[in-house]
mmCIF file of C-alpha atoms and ligand atoms in Angstrom:
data_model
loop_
_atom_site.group_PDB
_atom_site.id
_atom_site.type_symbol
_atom_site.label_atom_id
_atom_site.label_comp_id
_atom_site.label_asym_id
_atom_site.label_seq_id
_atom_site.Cartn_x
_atom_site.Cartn_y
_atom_site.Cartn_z
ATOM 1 C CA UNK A 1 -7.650 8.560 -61.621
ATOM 2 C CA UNK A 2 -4.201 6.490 -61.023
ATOM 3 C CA UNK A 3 -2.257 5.631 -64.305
ATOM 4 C CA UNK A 4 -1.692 2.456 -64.691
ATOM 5 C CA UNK A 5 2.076 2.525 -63.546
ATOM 6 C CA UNK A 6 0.479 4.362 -60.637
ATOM 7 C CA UNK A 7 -1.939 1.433 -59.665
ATOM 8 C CA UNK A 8 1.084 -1.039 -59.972
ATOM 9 C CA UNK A 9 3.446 0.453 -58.154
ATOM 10 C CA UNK A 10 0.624 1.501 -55.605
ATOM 11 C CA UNK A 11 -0.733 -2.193 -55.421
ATOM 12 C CA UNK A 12 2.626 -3.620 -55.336
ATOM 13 C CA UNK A 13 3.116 -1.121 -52.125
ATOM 14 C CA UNK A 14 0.232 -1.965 -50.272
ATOM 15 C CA UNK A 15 0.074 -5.299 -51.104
ATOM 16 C CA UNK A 16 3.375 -5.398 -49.015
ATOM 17 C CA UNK A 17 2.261 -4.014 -46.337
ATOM 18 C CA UNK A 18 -0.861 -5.551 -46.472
ATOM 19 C CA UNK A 19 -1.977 -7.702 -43.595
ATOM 20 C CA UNK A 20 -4.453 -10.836 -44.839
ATOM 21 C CA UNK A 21 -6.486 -11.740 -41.779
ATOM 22 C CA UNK A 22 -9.687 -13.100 -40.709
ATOM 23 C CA UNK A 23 -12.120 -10.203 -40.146
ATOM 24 C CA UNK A 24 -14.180 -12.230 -37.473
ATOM 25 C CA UNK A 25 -14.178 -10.918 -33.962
ATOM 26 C CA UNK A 26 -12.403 -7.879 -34.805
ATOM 27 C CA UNK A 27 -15.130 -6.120 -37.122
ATOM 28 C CA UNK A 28 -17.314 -4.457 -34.564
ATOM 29 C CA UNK A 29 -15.283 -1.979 -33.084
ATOM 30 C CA UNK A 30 -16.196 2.060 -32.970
ATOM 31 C CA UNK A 31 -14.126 4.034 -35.324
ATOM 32 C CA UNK A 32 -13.068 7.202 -36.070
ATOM 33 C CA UNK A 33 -12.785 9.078 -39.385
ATOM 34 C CA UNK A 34 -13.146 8.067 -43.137
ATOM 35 C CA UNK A 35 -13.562 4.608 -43.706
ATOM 36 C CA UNK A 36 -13.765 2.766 -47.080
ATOM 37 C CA UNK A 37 -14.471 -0.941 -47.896
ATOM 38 C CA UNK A 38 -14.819 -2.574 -51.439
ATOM 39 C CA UNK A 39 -14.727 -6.250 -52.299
ATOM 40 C CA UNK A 40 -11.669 -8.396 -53.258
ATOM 41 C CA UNK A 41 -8.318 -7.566 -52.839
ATOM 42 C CA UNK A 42 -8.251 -5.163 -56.486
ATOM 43 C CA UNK A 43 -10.032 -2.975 -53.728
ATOM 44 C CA UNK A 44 -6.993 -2.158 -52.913
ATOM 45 C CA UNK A 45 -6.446 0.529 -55.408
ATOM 46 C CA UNK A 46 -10.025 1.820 -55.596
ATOM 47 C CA UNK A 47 -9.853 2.207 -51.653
ATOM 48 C CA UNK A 48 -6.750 4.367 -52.493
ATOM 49 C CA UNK A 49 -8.248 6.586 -55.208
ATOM 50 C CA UNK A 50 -11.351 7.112 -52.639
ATOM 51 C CA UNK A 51 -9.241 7.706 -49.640
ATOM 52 C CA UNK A 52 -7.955 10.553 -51.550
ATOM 53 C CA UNK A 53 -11.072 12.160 -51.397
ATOM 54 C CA UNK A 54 -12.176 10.742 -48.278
ATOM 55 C CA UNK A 55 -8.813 11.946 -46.043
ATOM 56 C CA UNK A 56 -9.809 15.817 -47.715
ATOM 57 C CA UNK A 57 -12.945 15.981 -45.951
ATOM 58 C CA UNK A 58 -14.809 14.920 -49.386
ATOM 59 C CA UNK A 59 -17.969 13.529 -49.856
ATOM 60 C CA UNK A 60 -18.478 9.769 -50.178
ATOM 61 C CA UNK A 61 -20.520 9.223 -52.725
ATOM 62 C CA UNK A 62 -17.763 10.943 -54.586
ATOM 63 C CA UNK A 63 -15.209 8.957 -53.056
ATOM 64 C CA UNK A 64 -17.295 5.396 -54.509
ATOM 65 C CA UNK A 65 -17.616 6.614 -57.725
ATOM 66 C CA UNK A 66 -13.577 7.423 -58.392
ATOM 67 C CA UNK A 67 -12.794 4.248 -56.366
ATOM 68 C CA UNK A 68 -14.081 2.268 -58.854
ATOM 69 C CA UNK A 69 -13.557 3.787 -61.595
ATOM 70 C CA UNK A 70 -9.885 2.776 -60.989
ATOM 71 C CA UNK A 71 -10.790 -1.283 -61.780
ATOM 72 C CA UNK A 72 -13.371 -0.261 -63.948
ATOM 73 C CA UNK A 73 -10.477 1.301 -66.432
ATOM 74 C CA UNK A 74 -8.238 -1.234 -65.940
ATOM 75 C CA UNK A 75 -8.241 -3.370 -69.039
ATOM 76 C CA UNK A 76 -6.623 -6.732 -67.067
ATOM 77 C CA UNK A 77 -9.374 -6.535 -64.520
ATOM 78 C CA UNK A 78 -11.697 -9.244 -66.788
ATOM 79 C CA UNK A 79 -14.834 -8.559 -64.543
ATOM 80 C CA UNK A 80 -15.249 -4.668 -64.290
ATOM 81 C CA UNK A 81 -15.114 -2.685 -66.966
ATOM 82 C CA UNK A 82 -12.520 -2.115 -69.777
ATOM 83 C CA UNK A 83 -11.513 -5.869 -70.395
ATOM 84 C CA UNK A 84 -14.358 -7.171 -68.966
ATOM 85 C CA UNK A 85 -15.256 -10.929 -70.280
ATOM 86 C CA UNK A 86 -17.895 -10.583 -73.000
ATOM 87 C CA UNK A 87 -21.121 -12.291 -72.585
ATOM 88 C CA UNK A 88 -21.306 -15.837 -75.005
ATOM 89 C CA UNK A 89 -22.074 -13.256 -78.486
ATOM 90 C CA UNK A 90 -18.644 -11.661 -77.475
ATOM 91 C CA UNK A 91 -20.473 -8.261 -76.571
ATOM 92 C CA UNK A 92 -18.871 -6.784 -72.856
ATOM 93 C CA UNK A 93 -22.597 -6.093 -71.363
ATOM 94 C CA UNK A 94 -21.628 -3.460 -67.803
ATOM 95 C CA UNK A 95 -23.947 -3.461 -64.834
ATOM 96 C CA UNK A 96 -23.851 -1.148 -62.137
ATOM 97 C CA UNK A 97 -25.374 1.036 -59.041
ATOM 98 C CA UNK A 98 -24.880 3.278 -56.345
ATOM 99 C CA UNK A 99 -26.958 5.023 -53.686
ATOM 100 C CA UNK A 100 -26.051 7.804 -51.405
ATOM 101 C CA UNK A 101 -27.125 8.285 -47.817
ATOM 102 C CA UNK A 102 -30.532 9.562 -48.589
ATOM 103 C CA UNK A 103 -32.281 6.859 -50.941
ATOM 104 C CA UNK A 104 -31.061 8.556 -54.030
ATOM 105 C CA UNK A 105 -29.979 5.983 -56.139
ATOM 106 C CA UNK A 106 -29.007 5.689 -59.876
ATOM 107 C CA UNK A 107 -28.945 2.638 -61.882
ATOM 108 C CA UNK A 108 -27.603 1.149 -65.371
ATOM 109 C CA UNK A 109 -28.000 -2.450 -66.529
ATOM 110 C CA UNK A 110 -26.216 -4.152 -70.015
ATOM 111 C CA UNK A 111 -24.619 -1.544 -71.037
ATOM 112 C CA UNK A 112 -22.049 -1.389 -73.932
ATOM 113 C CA UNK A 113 -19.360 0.828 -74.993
ATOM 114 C CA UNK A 114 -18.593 2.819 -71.515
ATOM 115 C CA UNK A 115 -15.693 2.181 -69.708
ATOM 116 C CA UNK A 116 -17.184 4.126 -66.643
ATOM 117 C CA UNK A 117 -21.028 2.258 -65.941
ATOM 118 C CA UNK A 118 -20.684 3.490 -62.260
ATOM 119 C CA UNK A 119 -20.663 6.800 -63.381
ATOM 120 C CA UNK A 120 -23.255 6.486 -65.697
ATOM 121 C CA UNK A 121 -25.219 5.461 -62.862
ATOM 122 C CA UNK A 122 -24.693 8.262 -60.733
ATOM 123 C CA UNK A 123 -25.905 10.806 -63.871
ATOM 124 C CA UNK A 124 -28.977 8.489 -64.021
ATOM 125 C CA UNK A 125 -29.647 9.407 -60.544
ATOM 126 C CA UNK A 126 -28.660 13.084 -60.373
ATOM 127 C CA UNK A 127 -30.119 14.087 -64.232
ATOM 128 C CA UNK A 128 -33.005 12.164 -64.686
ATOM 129 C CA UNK A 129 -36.373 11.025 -62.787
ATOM 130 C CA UNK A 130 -35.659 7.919 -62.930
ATOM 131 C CA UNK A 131 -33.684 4.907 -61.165
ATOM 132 C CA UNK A 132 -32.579 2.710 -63.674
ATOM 133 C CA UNK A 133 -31.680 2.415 -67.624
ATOM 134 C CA UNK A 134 -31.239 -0.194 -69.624
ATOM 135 C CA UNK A 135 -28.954 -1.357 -72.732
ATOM 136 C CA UNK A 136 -29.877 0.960 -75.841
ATOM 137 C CA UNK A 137 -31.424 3.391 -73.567
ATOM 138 C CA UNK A 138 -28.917 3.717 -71.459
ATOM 139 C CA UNK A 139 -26.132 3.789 -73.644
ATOM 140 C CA UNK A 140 -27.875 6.378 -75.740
ATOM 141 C CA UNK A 141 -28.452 8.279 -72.511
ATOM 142 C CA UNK A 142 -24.918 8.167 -71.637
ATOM 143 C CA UNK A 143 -23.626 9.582 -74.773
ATOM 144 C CA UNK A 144 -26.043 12.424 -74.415
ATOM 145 C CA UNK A 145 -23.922 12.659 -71.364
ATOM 146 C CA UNK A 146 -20.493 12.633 -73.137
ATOM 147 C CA UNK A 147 -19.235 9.948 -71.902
ATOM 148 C CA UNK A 148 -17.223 8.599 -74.878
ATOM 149 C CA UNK A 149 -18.205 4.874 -77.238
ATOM 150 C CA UNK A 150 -15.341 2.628 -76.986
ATOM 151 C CA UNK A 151 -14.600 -1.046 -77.104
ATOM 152 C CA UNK A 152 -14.506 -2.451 -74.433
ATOM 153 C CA UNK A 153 -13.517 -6.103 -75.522
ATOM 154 C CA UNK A 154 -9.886 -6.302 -74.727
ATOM 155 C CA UNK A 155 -7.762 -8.774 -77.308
ATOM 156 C CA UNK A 156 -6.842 -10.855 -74.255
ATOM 157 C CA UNK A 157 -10.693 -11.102 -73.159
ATOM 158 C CA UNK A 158 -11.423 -11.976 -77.501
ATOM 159 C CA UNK A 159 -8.504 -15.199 -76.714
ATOM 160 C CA UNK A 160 -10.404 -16.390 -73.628
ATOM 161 C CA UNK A 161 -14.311 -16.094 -75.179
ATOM 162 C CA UNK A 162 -12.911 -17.613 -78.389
ATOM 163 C CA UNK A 163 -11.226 -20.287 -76.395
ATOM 164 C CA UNK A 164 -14.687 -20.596 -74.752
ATOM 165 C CA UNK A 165 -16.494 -20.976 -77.842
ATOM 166 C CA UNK A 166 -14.925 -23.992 -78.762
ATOM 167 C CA UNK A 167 -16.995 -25.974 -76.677
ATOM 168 C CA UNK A 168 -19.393 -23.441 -75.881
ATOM 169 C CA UNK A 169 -20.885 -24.803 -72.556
ATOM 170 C CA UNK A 170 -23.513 -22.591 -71.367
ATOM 171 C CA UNK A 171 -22.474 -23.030 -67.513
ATOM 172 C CA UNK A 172 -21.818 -19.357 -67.065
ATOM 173 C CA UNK A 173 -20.500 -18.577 -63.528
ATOM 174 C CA UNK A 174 -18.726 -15.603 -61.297
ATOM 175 C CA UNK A 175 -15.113 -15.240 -61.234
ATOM 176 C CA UNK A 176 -14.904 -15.309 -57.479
ATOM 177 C CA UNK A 177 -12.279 -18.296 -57.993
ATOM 178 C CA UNK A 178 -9.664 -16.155 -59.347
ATOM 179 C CA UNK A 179 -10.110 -14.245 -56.755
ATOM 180 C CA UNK A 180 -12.056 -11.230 -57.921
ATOM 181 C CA UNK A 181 -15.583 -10.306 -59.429
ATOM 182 C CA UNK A 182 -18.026 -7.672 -58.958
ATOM 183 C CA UNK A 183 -16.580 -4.638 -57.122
ATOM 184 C CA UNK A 184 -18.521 -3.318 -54.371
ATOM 185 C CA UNK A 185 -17.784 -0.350 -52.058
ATOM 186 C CA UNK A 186 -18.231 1.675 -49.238
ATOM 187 C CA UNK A 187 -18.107 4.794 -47.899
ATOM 188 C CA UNK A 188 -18.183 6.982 -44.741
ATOM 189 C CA UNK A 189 -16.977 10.129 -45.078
ATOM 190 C CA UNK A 190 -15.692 12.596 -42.192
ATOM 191 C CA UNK A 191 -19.013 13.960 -42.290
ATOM 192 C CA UNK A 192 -20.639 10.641 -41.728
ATOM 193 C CA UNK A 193 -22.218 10.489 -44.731
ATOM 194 C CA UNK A 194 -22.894 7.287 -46.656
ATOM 195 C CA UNK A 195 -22.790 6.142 -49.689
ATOM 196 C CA UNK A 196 -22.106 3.023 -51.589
ATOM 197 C CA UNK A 197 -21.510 1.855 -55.398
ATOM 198 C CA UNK A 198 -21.631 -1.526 -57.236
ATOM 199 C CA UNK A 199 -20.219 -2.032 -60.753
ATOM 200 C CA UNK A 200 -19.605 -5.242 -62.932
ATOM 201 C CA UNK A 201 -19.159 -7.287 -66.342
ATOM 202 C CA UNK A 202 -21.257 -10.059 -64.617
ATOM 203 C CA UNK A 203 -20.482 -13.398 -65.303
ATOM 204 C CA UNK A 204 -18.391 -14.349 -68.525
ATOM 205 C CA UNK A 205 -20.285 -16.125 -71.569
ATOM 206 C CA UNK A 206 -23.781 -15.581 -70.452
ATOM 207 C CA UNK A 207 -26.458 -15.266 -72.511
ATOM 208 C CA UNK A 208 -26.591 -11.384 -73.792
ATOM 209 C CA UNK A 209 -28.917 -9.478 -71.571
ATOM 210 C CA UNK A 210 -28.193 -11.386 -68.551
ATOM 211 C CA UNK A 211 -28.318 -8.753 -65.961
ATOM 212 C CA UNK A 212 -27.250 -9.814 -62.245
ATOM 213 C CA UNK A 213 -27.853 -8.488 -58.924
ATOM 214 C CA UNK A 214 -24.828 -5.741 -59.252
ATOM 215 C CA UNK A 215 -27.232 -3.116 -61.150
ATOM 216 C CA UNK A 216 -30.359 -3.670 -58.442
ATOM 217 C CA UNK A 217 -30.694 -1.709 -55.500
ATOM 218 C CA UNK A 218 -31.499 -3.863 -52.763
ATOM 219 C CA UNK A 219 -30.007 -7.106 -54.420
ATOM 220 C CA UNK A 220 -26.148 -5.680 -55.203
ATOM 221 C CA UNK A 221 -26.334 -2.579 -53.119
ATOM 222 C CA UNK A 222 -28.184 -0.852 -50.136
ATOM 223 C CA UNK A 223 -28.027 2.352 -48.219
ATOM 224 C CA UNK A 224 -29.569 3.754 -45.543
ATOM 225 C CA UNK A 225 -27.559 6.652 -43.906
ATOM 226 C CA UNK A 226 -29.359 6.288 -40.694
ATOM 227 C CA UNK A 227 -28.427 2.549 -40.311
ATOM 228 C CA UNK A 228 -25.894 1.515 -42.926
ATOM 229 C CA UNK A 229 -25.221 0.154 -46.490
ATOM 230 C CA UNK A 230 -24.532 -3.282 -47.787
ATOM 231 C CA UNK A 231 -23.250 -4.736 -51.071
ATOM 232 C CA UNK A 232 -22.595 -7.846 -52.337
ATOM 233 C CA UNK A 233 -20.368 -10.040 -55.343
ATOM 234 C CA UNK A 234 -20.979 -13.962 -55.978
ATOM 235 C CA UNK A 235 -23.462 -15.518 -58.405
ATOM 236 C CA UNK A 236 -25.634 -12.529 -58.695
ATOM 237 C CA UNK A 237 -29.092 -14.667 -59.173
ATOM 238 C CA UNK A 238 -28.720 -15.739 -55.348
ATOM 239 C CA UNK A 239 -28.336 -12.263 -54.509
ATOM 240 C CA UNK A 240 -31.212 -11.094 -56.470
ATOM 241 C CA UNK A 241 -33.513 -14.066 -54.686
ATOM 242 C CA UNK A 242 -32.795 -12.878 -51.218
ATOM 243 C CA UNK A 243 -32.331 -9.250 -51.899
ATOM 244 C CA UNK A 244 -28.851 -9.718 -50.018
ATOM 245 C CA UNK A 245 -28.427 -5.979 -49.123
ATOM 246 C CA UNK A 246 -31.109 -4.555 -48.025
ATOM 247 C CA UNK A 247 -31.632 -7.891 -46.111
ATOM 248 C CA UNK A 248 -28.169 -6.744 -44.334
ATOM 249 C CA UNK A 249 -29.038 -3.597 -43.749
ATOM 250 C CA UNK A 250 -32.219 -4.364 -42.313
ATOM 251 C CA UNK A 251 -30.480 -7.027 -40.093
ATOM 252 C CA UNK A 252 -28.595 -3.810 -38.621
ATOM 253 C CA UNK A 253 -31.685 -1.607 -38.140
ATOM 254 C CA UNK A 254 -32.943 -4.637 -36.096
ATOM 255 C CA UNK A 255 -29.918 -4.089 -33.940
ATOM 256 C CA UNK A 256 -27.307 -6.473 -35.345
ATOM 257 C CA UNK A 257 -23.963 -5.270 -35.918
ATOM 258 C CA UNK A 258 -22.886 -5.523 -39.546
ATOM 259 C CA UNK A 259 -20.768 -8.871 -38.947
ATOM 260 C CA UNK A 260 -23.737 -10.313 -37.523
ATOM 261 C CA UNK A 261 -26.197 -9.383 -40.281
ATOM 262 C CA UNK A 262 -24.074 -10.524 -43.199
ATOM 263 C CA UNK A 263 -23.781 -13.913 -40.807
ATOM 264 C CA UNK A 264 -27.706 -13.867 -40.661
ATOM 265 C CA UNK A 265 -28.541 -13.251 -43.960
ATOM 266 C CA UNK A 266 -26.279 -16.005 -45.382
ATOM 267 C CA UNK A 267 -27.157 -18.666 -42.952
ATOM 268 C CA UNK A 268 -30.708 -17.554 -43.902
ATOM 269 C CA UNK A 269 -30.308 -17.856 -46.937
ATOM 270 C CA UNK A 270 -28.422 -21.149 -46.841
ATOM 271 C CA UNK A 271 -31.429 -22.655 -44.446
ATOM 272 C CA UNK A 272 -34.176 -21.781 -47.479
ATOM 273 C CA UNK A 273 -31.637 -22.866 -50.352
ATOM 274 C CA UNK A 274 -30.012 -25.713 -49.020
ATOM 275 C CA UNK A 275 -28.645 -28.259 -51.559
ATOM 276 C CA UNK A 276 -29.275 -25.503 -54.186
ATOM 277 C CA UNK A 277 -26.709 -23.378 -52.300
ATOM 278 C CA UNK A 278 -23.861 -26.134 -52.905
ATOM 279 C CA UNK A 279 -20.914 -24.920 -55.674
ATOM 280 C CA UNK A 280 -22.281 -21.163 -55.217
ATOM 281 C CA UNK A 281 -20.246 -18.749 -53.984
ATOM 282 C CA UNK A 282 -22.081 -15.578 -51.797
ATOM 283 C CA UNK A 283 -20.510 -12.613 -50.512
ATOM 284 C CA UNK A 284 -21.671 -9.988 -48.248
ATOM 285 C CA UNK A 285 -19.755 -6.905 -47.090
ATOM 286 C CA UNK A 286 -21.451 -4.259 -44.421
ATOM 287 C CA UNK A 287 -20.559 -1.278 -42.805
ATOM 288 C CA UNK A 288 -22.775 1.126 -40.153
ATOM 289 C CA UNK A 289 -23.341 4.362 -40.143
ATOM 290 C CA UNK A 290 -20.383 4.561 -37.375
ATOM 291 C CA UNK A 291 -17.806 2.528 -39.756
ATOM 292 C CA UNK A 292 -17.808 -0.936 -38.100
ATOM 293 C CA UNK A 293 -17.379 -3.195 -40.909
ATOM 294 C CA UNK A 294 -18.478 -6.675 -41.431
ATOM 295 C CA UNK A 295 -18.319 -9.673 -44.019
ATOM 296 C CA UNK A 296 -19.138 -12.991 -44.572
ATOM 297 C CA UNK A 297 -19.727 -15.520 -47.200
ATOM 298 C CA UNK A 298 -21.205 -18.817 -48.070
ATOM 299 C CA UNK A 299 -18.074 -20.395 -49.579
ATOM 300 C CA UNK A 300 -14.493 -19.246 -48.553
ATOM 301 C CA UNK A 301 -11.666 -17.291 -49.950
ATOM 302 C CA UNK A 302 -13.747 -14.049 -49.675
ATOM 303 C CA UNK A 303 -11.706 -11.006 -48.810
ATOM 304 C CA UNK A 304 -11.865 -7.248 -48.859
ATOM 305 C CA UNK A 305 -10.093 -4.773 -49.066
ATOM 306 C CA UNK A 306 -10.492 -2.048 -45.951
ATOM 307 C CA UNK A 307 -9.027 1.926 -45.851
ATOM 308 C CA UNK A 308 -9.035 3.626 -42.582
ATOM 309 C CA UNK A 309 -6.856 6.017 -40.362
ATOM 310 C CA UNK A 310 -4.938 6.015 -44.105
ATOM 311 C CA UNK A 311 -3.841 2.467 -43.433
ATOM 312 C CA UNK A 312 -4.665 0.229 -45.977
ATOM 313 C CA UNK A 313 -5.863 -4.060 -45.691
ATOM 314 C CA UNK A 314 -6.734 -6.534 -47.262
ATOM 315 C CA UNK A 315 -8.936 -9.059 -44.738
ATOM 316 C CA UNK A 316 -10.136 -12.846 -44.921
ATOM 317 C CA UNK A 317 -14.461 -12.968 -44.623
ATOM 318 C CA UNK A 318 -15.409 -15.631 -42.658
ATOM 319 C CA UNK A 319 -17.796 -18.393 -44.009
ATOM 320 C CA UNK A 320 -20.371 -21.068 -43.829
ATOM 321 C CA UNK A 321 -19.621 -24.132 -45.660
ATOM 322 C CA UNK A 322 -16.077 -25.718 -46.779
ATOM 323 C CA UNK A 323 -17.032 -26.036 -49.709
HETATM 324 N N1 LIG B 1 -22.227 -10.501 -59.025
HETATM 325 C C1 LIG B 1 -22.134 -10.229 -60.362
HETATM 326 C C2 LIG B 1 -23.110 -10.917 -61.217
HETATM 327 O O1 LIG B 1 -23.592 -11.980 -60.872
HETATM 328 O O2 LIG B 1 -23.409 -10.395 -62.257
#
């Protein structure tokens, strides 16, 4: 994993070179290669970890997992991970997912104490029978695992929730408007294998077992190897109602290319939700099982971050509404 001088000076590099652009009309082109996407523009730096593995010939499910482990140990990332914002009791509760190109999928929902929930995940998946574990279970489970108990609440993450507290208005909401949340990602690999992985804090103050769509496969995160794979960030209860992902990905079995399903599935969605929709922000990120991309969101100022040919981006979605 990058040290955290690493990440900055590897951010700071990118982020120069970086070109911000709309993704629409340029997202459904053939590629070649490795190609990585992850949500928001701290996808920068997980892309990077991932391409690592991905430019070696690696596998991508591999590739997810250290690509976002990088935000996930970042402690002034305040909605992934270490320094995640705390739910309104002040405890950080982690969700998170991933699925590789074969239906496997692994699953952890309020978790406490591990830095790494994505990884947790994937042990779910690979050492037990199930899918998915939950809070005490899954942090006991984890442990067994050796992954190590540490705080996760962050002294500047204590300042905000007890800055929160004084009024304490339950009106809990995604941080999409600083520009990051949930990270979603990715992955094709050079063997065009695919795999994708979904980790979060969830929204900051909510009520303490408050799980959102990030830890549920099908709502947060879908894969299919034969089609392609999906994931999502936003308010993580819209996502859950129209199981966002797998409602991409089965827009692209139907023959839609993966800007065209996330455009389905949101005007979809917006058609069923309509006023309810208003003040909630959406995002859906696609890629096929030949590494055309696609994104699109309800509300703007989505972007992504997108790795391929070892050239790094960060890209505008398009959306629906103004506002
Ligand atoms: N999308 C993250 C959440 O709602 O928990």
């Amino acid at each position: 994993m990058l040290s955290r001088k690493e990440f900055l000076r590897l951010t700071g590099l990118i982020a120069a070179a970086a070109a911000i652009r709309n993704s629409a009309g340029s997202s459904h082109k053939r590629r070649r290669g490795p190609v990585v996407i992850s949500t928001w523009d701290f996808g920068l730096a997980a892309n990077a970890a991932a391409w690592n593995i991905l430019k070696n010939n690696g596998y991508a499910l591999d590739a997810v997992e250290a690509g976002v482990a990088v935000p996930e140990g970042d402690p002034l990332i305040n909605s992934v991970g270490l320094g995640g914002f705390p739910d309104r009791d002040g405890r950080v509760t982690l969700d998170a997912c991933i699925m590789d190109e074969n239906f496997n999928c692994g699953s952890v929902a309020c978790l406490e104490h591990i830095v790494h929930p994505a990884a947790v995940a994937r042990r779910v998946m690979e050492k037990t029978p199930h899918v998915m574990l939950a809070g005490e279970g899954a942090l006991r489970f984890a442990l067994e695992q050796g992954f190590k108990n540490e705080n996760l609440l962050t002294p500047e993450a204590e300042t905000a929730w007890k800055e929160w507290l004084k009024k304490a208005e339950y009106d809990p909401q995604p941080n999409w408007e600083i520009n990051h949340d949930t990270i979603g990602m990715l992955a094709l690999d050079m063997q065009k294998r695919l795999a994708g992985v979904c980790t979060t804090s969830g929204m900051a103050w909510k009520m303490h077992g408050r799980i959102g769509d990030s830890p549920i496969i099908g709502a947060g995160l879908y894969v299919d190897g034969e089609i392609g794979a999906a994931t999502c960030t936003g308010l993580g209860e819209e996502m859950i109602r129209m199981a966002a992902s797998h409602s991409v990905v089965e827009a692209m079995r139907s023959g839609k290319s993966p800007q065209a399903a996330c455009e389905a599935v949101i005007k979809r969605y917006y058609k069923r939700r309509g006023n309810k929709a208003h003040g909630k922000q959406v995002c859906l990120l696609a890629m096929d099982n030949e590494g055309n991309v696609g994104a699109f969101s309800l509300m703007p100022r989505f972007v992504y971050a997108i790795t391929s040919n070892g050239v790094h981006e960060v890209r505008e979605a398009g959306y629906l509404l103004e506002k």
